[in-house]
Amino acid sequence: MANENLLLDLKEFALKKIAAEKYPNDYHWIKIFRCDICGITPLRIKLEHHAGYRLGSSISNDFVGIFWGTCTKCDKKIKFFSITNEYSKTVRVEYPKCGKCGNDAFYVLECERYEGENGLKGFFDEGIVVGKCSECNTLMVIVQTD
Ligand SMILES: [Zn+2]
Ligand SMILES: [Zn+2]
């Protein structure tokens, strides 16, 4: 089983990709995606992309849909989050693979930025989900949300 130190580079990568240094007063929250049973293990990811309107984001790369992960140790399928509405439906399913070695299992974490107010956590601004290939350690952005 991995420990959190193994994911320090992935945390740094997420903070860099979300440009944390430009928002020194905001609150950045990091959540490692883990299996309830096995803890931090590589996950096989399934992205269920949904179509559907989102206010103010007609042209955007932001993820709409459901983020699934399957634990590589116990095969448990976990719904990590969903961004859907009553009009949304599945248009495409994606199984992300490492661009370097083709492996499909990643350590995954999410970084979310909240507007900071006197050190308190304010409104959600944007988020990013990143992965680290369990075979070759390549870091990649999996989805962005806002
Ligand atoms: Zn598990
Ligand atoms: Zn790889």
PDB file of C-alpha atoms and ligand atoms in Angstrom:
ATOM      1  CA  MET A   1       0.000   0.000   0.000  1.00  0.00           C
ATOM      2  CA  ALA A   2       1.239   3.437  -0.861  1.00  0.00           C
ATOM      3  CA  ASN A   3       1.580   6.203   1.629  1.00  0.00           C
ATOM      4  CA  GLU A   4       0.928   9.899   1.217  1.00  0.00           C
ATOM      5  CA  ASN A   5       4.641  10.750   0.774  1.00  0.00           C
ATOM      6  CA  LEU A   6       4.614   8.853  -2.472  1.00  0.00           C
ATOM      7  CA  LEU A   7       2.151  11.417  -3.758  1.00  0.00           C
ATOM      8  CA  LEU A   8       4.076  14.594  -2.859  1.00  0.00           C
ATOM      9  CA  ASP A   9       5.071  15.118  -6.491  1.00  0.00           C
ATOM     10  CA  LEU A  10       1.461  14.627  -7.553  1.00  0.00           C
ATOM     11  CA  LYS A  11       0.297  17.242  -5.019  1.00  0.00           C
ATOM     12  CA  GLU A  12       2.898  19.698  -6.313  1.00  0.00           C
ATOM     13  CA  PHE A  13       1.839  18.961  -9.870  1.00  0.00           C
ATOM     14  CA  ALA A  14      -1.833  19.643  -9.037  1.00  0.00           C
ATOM     15  CA  LEU A  15      -1.006  22.931  -7.315  1.00  0.00           C
ATOM     16  CA  LYS A  16       1.145  23.981 -10.268  1.00  0.00           C
ATOM     17  CA  LYS A  17      -1.542  23.086 -12.802  1.00  0.00           C
ATOM     18  CA  ILE A  18      -4.188  24.993 -10.883  1.00  0.00           C
ATOM     19  CA  ALA A  19      -1.723  27.921 -10.625  1.00  0.00           C
ATOM     20  CA  ALA A  20      -1.966  28.101  -6.849  1.00  0.00           C
ATOM     21  CA  GLU A  21       0.832  30.679  -6.676  1.00  0.00           C
ATOM     22  CA  LYS A  22      -1.429  33.222  -8.405  1.00  0.00           C
ATOM     23  CA  TYR A  23      -3.997  32.893  -5.643  1.00  0.00           C
ATOM     24  CA  PRO A  24      -2.008  33.175  -2.410  1.00  0.00           C
ATOM     25  CA  ASN A  25      -5.064  34.240  -0.413  1.00  0.00           C
ATOM     26  CA  ASP A  26      -7.247  31.409  -1.579  1.00  0.00           C
ATOM     27  CA  TYR A  27      -7.697  28.073   0.059  1.00  0.00           C
ATOM     28  CA  HIS A  28      -6.446  24.970  -1.766  1.00  0.00           C
ATOM     29  CA  TRP A  29      -7.901  21.709  -0.641  1.00  0.00           C
ATOM     30  CA  ILE A  30      -6.375  18.373  -1.628  1.00  0.00           C
ATOM     31  CA  LYS A  31      -8.178  15.092  -1.475  1.00  0.00           C
ATOM     32  CA  ILE A  32      -6.533  11.771  -2.319  1.00  0.00           C
ATOM     33  CA  PHE A  33      -8.912   9.330  -3.974  1.00  0.00           C
ATOM     34  CA  ARG A  34      -8.743   6.083  -2.063  1.00  0.00           C
ATOM     35  CA  CYS A  35     -10.520   2.792  -1.604  1.00  0.00           C
ATOM     36  CA  ASP A  36     -12.427   2.474   1.717  1.00  0.00           C
ATOM     37  CA  ILE A  37     -11.015  -0.990   2.136  1.00  0.00           C
ATOM     38  CA  CYS A  38      -7.470  -0.846   0.745  1.00  0.00           C
ATOM     39  CA  GLY A  39      -6.530   2.801   1.303  1.00  0.00           C
ATOM     40  CA  ILE A  40      -4.340   4.542  -1.257  1.00  0.00           C
ATOM     41  CA  THR A  41      -3.977   2.231  -4.246  1.00  0.00           C
ATOM     42  CA  PRO A  42      -3.813   2.758  -8.010  1.00  0.00           C
ATOM     43  CA  LEU A  43      -7.253   3.124  -9.567  1.00  0.00           C
ATOM     44  CA  ARG A  44      -8.557   2.286 -13.021  1.00  0.00           C
ATOM     45  CA  ILE A  45     -10.561   5.277 -14.122  1.00  0.00           C
ATOM     46  CA  LYS A  46     -13.746   5.464 -16.106  1.00  0.00           C
ATOM     47  CA  LEU A  47     -15.015   8.871 -17.145  1.00  0.00           C
ATOM     48  CA  GLU A  48     -18.650   8.969 -18.081  1.00  0.00           C
ATOM     49  CA  HIS A  49     -18.952  12.203 -20.062  1.00  0.00           C
ATOM     50  CA  HIS A  50     -22.399  13.743 -20.023  1.00  0.00           C
ATOM     51  CA  ALA A  51     -23.912  16.314 -22.307  1.00  0.00           C
ATOM     52  CA  GLY A  52     -26.188  18.900 -20.838  1.00  0.00           C
ATOM     53  CA  TYR A  53     -26.283  22.602 -20.379  1.00  0.00           C
ATOM     54  CA  ARG A  54     -24.255  24.283 -17.726  1.00  0.00           C
ATOM     55  CA  LEU A  55     -24.852  27.916 -16.974  1.00  0.00           C
ATOM     56  CA  GLY A  56     -22.057  30.124 -18.223  1.00  0.00           C
ATOM     57  CA  SER A  57     -19.943  27.372 -19.708  1.00  0.00           C
ATOM     58  CA  SER A  58     -21.215  26.719 -23.219  1.00  0.00           C
ATOM     59  CA  ILE A  59     -17.668  26.472 -24.575  1.00  0.00           C
ATOM     60  CA  SER A  60     -15.404  24.838 -22.098  1.00  0.00           C
ATOM     61  CA  ASN A  61     -13.198  21.851 -21.440  1.00  0.00           C
ATOM     62  CA  ASP A  62     -14.692  21.404 -18.030  1.00  0.00           C
ATOM     63  CA  PHE A  63     -15.774  17.960 -17.118  1.00  0.00           C
ATOM     64  CA  VAL A  64     -19.481  17.173 -16.876  1.00  0.00           C
ATOM     65  CA  GLY A  65     -20.374  13.634 -15.918  1.00  0.00           C
ATOM     66  CA  ILE A  66     -19.384  10.917 -13.500  1.00  0.00           C
ATOM     67  CA  PHE A  67     -15.887  10.030 -12.317  1.00  0.00           C
ATOM     68  CA  TRP A  68     -15.542   6.332 -11.499  1.00  0.00           C
ATOM     69  CA  GLY A  69     -12.520   4.539 -10.144  1.00  0.00           C
ATOM     70  CA  THR A  70     -11.958   0.823  -9.678  1.00  0.00           C
ATOM     71  CA  CYS A  71      -9.543  -0.279  -6.995  1.00  0.00           C
ATOM     72  CA  THR A  72      -6.737  -2.390  -8.487  1.00  0.00           C
ATOM     73  CA  LYS A  73      -6.432  -4.413  -5.252  1.00  0.00           C
ATOM     74  CA  CYS A  74     -10.020  -5.430  -4.471  1.00  0.00           C
ATOM     75  CA  ASP A  75     -11.864  -4.467  -7.673  1.00  0.00           C
ATOM     76  CA  LYS A  76     -14.331  -2.289  -5.831  1.00  0.00           C
ATOM     77  CA  LYS A  77     -15.961   0.267  -8.152  1.00  0.00           C
ATOM     78  CA  ILE A  78     -16.240   3.670  -6.533  1.00  0.00           C
ATOM     79  CA  LYS A  79     -18.136   6.764  -7.679  1.00  0.00           C
ATOM     80  CA  PHE A  80     -15.789   9.568  -6.659  1.00  0.00           C
ATOM     81  CA  PHE A  81     -17.902  12.461  -7.844  1.00  0.00           C
ATOM     82  CA  SER A  82     -20.541  13.436 -10.334  1.00  0.00           C
ATOM     83  CA  ILE A  83     -21.276  16.742 -11.983  1.00  0.00           C
ATOM     84  CA  THR A  84     -24.623  16.210 -13.612  1.00  0.00           C
ATOM     85  CA  ASN A  85     -28.024  17.776 -13.894  1.00  0.00           C
ATOM     86  CA  GLU A  86     -31.473  16.493 -14.741  1.00  0.00           C
ATOM     87  CA  TYR A  87     -30.876  17.046 -18.473  1.00  0.00           C
ATOM     88  CA  SER A  88     -27.545  15.346 -18.686  1.00  0.00           C
ATOM     89  CA  LYS A  89     -26.971  11.952 -20.219  1.00  0.00           C
ATOM     90  CA  THR A  90     -23.958   9.861 -21.140  1.00  0.00           C
ATOM     91  CA  VAL A  91     -22.479  10.721 -24.523  1.00  0.00           C
ATOM     92  CA  ARG A  92     -19.064   9.145 -24.255  1.00  0.00           C
ATOM     93  CA  VAL A  93     -17.109   6.872 -21.955  1.00  0.00           C
ATOM     94  CA  GLU A  94     -13.378   7.269 -21.578  1.00  0.00           C
ATOM     95  CA  TYR A  95     -10.767   5.064 -19.894  1.00  0.00           C
ATOM     96  CA  PRO A  96      -7.688   7.261 -19.423  1.00  0.00           C
ATOM     97  CA  LYS A  97      -4.324   5.656 -20.129  1.00  0.00           C
ATOM     98  CA  CYS A  98      -0.796   6.782 -19.434  1.00  0.00           C
ATOM     99  CA  GLY A  99       0.533   8.675 -22.452  1.00  0.00           C
ATOM    100  CA  LYS A 100       3.974   7.196 -21.944  1.00  0.00           C
ATOM    101  CA  CYS A 101       3.537   3.499 -21.138  1.00  0.00           C
ATOM    102  CA  GLY A 102      -0.145   2.791 -21.817  1.00  0.00           C
ATOM    103  CA  ASN A 103      -0.856   1.620 -18.266  1.00  0.00           C
ATOM    104  CA  ASP A 104      -4.414   2.305 -17.085  1.00  0.00           C
ATOM    105  CA  ALA A 105      -3.931   2.518 -13.309  1.00  0.00           C
ATOM    106  CA  PHE A 106      -3.178   5.765 -11.497  1.00  0.00           C
ATOM    107  CA  TYR A 107      -2.835   7.228  -8.057  1.00  0.00           C
ATOM    108  CA  VAL A 108      -5.391  10.009  -8.145  1.00  0.00           C
ATOM    109  CA  LEU A 109      -5.957  13.205  -6.239  1.00  0.00           C
ATOM    110  CA  GLU A 110      -8.134  16.232  -6.528  1.00  0.00           C
ATOM    111  CA  CYS A 111      -7.210  19.826  -5.775  1.00  0.00           C
ATOM    112  CA  GLU A 112      -9.941  22.413  -5.340  1.00  0.00           C
ATOM    113  CA  ARG A 113      -9.573  26.132  -4.948  1.00  0.00           C
ATOM    114  CA  TYR A 114     -11.918  28.122  -2.756  1.00  0.00           C
ATOM    115  CA  GLU A 115     -11.942  31.876  -2.576  1.00  0.00           C
ATOM    116  CA  GLY A 116     -10.197  32.800   0.610  1.00  0.00           C
ATOM    117  CA  GLU A 117     -11.646  35.207   3.100  1.00  0.00           C
ATOM    118  CA  ASN A 118      -9.526  35.932   6.140  1.00  0.00           C
ATOM    119  CA  GLY A 119      -8.139  32.438   6.002  1.00  0.00           C
ATOM    120  CA  LEU A 120     -11.595  30.883   5.901  1.00  0.00           C
ATOM    121  CA  LYS A 121     -12.828  28.621   3.178  1.00  0.00           C
ATOM    122  CA  GLY A 122     -15.183  30.578   0.881  1.00  0.00           C
ATOM    123  CA  PHE A 123     -16.855  29.790  -2.434  1.00  0.00           C
ATOM    124  CA  PHE A 124     -15.666  27.024  -4.713  1.00  0.00           C
ATOM    125  CA  ASP A 125     -13.709  28.466  -7.632  1.00  0.00           C
ATOM    126  CA  GLU A 126     -12.246  25.621  -9.664  1.00  0.00           C
ATOM    127  CA  GLY A 127     -10.809  22.174  -9.343  1.00  0.00           C
ATOM    128  CA  ILE A 128      -8.514  19.706 -11.015  1.00  0.00           C
ATOM    129  CA  VAL A 129      -8.069  15.953 -10.833  1.00  0.00           C
ATOM    130  CA  VAL A 130      -4.596  14.607 -11.565  1.00  0.00           C
ATOM    131  CA  GLY A 131      -3.101  11.143 -11.757  1.00  0.00           C
ATOM    132  CA  LYS A 132       0.267   9.459 -11.371  1.00  0.00           C
ATOM    133  CA  CYS A 133       0.878   6.360 -13.455  1.00  0.00           C
ATOM    134  CA  SER A 134       1.460   3.408 -11.128  1.00  0.00           C
ATOM    135  CA  GLU A 135       4.019   1.912 -13.560  1.00  0.00           C
ATOM    136  CA  CYS A 136       6.181   4.772 -14.834  1.00  0.00           C
ATOM    137  CA  ASN A 137       5.223   7.653 -12.463  1.00  0.00           C
ATOM    138  CA  THR A 138       4.149   9.972 -15.304  1.00  0.00           C
ATOM    139  CA  LEU A 139       1.920  12.757 -13.987  1.00  0.00           C
ATOM    140  CA  MET A 140      -1.124  13.887 -15.930  1.00  0.00           C
ATOM    141  CA  VAL A 141      -4.241  16.016 -15.722  1.00  0.00           C
ATOM    142  CA  ILE A 142      -7.348  13.854 -15.864  1.00  0.00           C
ATOM    143  CA  VAL A 143     -10.166  16.403 -15.637  1.00  0.00           C
ATOM    144  CA  GLN A 144     -10.793  20.023 -14.730  1.00  0.00           C
ATOM    145  CA  THR A 145     -13.941  21.373 -13.137  1.00  0.00           C
ATOM    146  CA  ASP A 146     -15.316  24.784 -12.302  1.00  0.00           C
TER     147      ASP A 146
HETATM  148 ZN    ZN B   1      -9.821  -1.754  -2.615  1.00  0.00          ZN
HETATM  149 ZN    ZN B   2       2.994   5.117 -17.398  1.00  0.00          ZN
END
